[in-house]
Amino acid sequence: QVQLVESGGGLVQPGGSLRLSCAASGSIFRIYGMSWYRQAPGKQRELVVNISSGGRTNYADSVKGRFTISRDNAKNTVDLQMNSLKPEDTGVYYCNVQIGSVAFWGQGTQVTVSS
């Protein structure tokens, strides 16, 4: 059993910053990829960024240069620093962790960018 706990969402004005965190706990042997997804109202869930166990990253074009993912393999955590936020970044952000052949999802945290 693996649990993912996310934190850090909230309401922020355009141009502001937020930092999301995700901590994995439970029966963890080895975590491979760690990712952040988001789902805007009325839209499909989309990949924001992922990071491999070796630190290789893949960002969606819409967030390149504004968002930064980081992971701590010793603590089984992954963070997402979001800067220069735009209204179109609004949505529920989900942490996703790949352990073996199984993907685990967090409960989601709401990010709202509005003036």
Tab-separated table of C-alpha atoms in Angstrom:
chain	number	residue	atom	x	y	z
A	1	GLN	CA	0.000	0.000	0.000
A	2	VAL	CA	1.313	3.399	-1.070
A	3	GLN	CA	-0.038	6.754	-0.008
A	4	LEU	CA	0.626	10.091	-1.683
A	5	VAL	CA	-0.064	13.283	0.216
A	6	GLU	CA	-0.058	16.570	-1.648
A	7	SER	CA	0.085	20.072	-0.233
A	8	GLY	CA	0.647	23.645	-1.284
A	9	GLY	CA	-2.269	24.563	-3.490
A	10	GLY	CA	-4.289	27.729	-3.095
A	11	LEU	CA	-5.396	31.007	-4.595
A	12	VAL	CA	-2.793	33.305	-6.123
A	13	GLN	CA	-2.869	36.378	-8.327
A	14	PRO	CA	-1.520	36.281	-11.874
A	15	GLY	CA	2.242	36.567	-11.821
A	16	GLY	CA	2.461	35.006	-8.386
A	17	SER	CA	4.101	31.801	-7.219
A	18	LEU	CA	3.119	28.604	-5.484
A	19	ARG	CA	5.018	25.529	-4.440
A	20	LEU	CA	3.382	22.121	-4.463
A	21	SER	CA	4.740	19.167	-2.530
A	22	CYS	CA	4.003	15.465	-2.687
A	23	ALA	CA	5.217	12.873	-0.208
A	24	ALA	CA	5.009	9.136	-0.821
A	25	SER	CA	4.863	6.646	2.027
A	26	GLY	CA	4.084	2.999	2.573
A	27	SER	CA	5.416	-0.089	0.829
A	28	ILE	CA	7.955	1.558	-1.418
A	29	PHE	CA	10.834	-0.407	-2.869
A	30	ARG	CA	11.919	1.955	-5.586
A	31	ILE	CA	10.274	4.935	-7.228
A	32	TYR	CA	10.888	5.402	-10.904
A	33	GLY	CA	9.177	8.365	-12.538
A	34	MET	CA	7.501	11.111	-10.569
A	35	SER	CA	5.122	13.493	-12.278
A	36	TRP	CA	2.683	16.318	-11.859
A	37	TYR	CA	-0.525	16.400	-13.870
A	38	ARG	CA	-3.312	18.946	-13.865
A	39	GLN	CA	-6.930	19.045	-14.852
A	40	ALA	CA	-8.709	22.263	-15.662
A	41	PRO	CA	-12.504	22.492	-15.451
A	42	GLY	CA	-14.084	20.789	-18.458
A	43	LYS	CA	-10.754	19.543	-19.780
A	44	GLN	CA	-8.835	16.311	-19.743
A	45	ARG	CA	-6.032	15.674	-17.310
A	46	GLU	CA	-2.711	16.662	-18.827
A	47	LEU	CA	0.926	16.082	-18.008
A	48	VAL	CA	2.668	19.144	-16.595
A	49	VAL	CA	6.097	17.678	-15.994
A	50	ASN	CA	7.820	14.452	-15.071
A	51	ILE	CA	11.205	13.598	-13.655
A	52	SER	CA	13.025	10.292	-13.893
A	53	SER	CA	14.876	8.628	-11.064
A	54	GLY	CA	18.062	9.995	-12.610
A	55	GLY	CA	16.757	13.536	-12.712
A	56	ARG	CA	15.827	13.834	-16.376
A	57	THR	CA	12.868	16.171	-16.803
A	58	ASN	CA	10.178	16.648	-19.407
A	59	TYR	CA	8.046	19.794	-19.249
A	60	ALA	CA	4.892	20.671	-21.109
A	61	ASP	CA	5.574	23.556	-23.472
A	62	SER	CA	3.035	25.706	-21.645
A	63	VAL	CA	5.050	25.693	-18.411
A	64	LYS	CA	8.634	25.684	-19.644
A	65	GLY	CA	10.667	28.428	-18.039
A	66	ARG	CA	8.068	29.003	-15.319
A	67	PHE	CA	7.752	25.716	-13.459
A	68	THR	CA	10.527	23.652	-11.880
A	69	ILE	CA	10.231	20.102	-10.644
A	70	SER	CA	12.541	18.596	-8.053
A	71	ARG	CA	12.668	15.312	-6.208
A	72	ASP	CA	14.336	13.948	-3.108
A	73	ASN	CA	14.903	10.239	-3.547
A	74	ALA	CA	15.865	9.748	0.083
A	75	LYS	CA	12.612	11.271	1.308
A	76	ASN	CA	10.398	10.019	-1.541
A	77	THR	CA	9.151	13.517	-2.231
A	78	VAL	CA	8.585	15.566	-5.340
A	79	ASP	CA	7.988	19.299	-5.446
A	80	LEU	CA	6.746	21.675	-8.097
A	81	GLN	CA	7.785	25.304	-7.951
A	82	MET	CA	5.406	27.383	-10.035
A	83	ASN	CA	6.343	30.953	-10.905
A	84	SER	CA	4.773	33.596	-13.133
A	85	LEU	CA	1.434	31.879	-12.779
A	86	LYS	CA	-1.282	32.570	-15.325
A	87	PRO	CA	-5.063	32.150	-15.129
A	88	GLU	CA	-4.773	29.234	-17.549
A	89	ASP	CA	-2.690	27.380	-14.943
A	90	THR	CA	-5.828	27.031	-12.834
A	91	GLY	CA	-6.871	23.470	-12.115
A	92	VAL	CA	-6.474	20.511	-9.834
A	93	TYR	CA	-2.883	19.339	-9.676
A	94	TYR	CA	-2.169	15.658	-9.139
A	95	CYS	CA	1.011	13.946	-8.097
A	96	ASN	CA	1.782	10.687	-9.895
A	97	VAL	CA	4.422	8.191	-8.836
A	98	GLN	CA	5.583	5.111	-10.719
A	99	ILE	CA	6.604	2.214	-8.478
A	100	GLY	CA	7.480	-0.845	-10.477
A	101	SER	CA	4.721	-1.294	-13.030
A	102	VAL	CA	2.089	0.508	-10.964
A	103	ALA	CA	1.216	4.205	-11.053
A	104	PHE	CA	-0.139	5.821	-7.915
A	105	TRP	CA	-2.073	9.088	-7.757
A	106	GLY	CA	-2.449	11.705	-5.095
A	107	GLN	CA	-5.816	13.138	-4.129
A	108	GLY	CA	-5.196	16.391	-5.969
A	109	THR	CA	-4.717	19.950	-4.806
A	110	GLN	CA	-6.535	22.966	-6.191
A	111	VAL	CA	-4.570	25.806	-7.759
A	112	THR	CA	-6.512	28.926	-8.670
A	113	VAL	CA	-4.882	31.840	-10.442
A	114	SER	CA	-7.154	34.839	-10.392
A	115	SER	CA	-7.180	38.531	-9.617
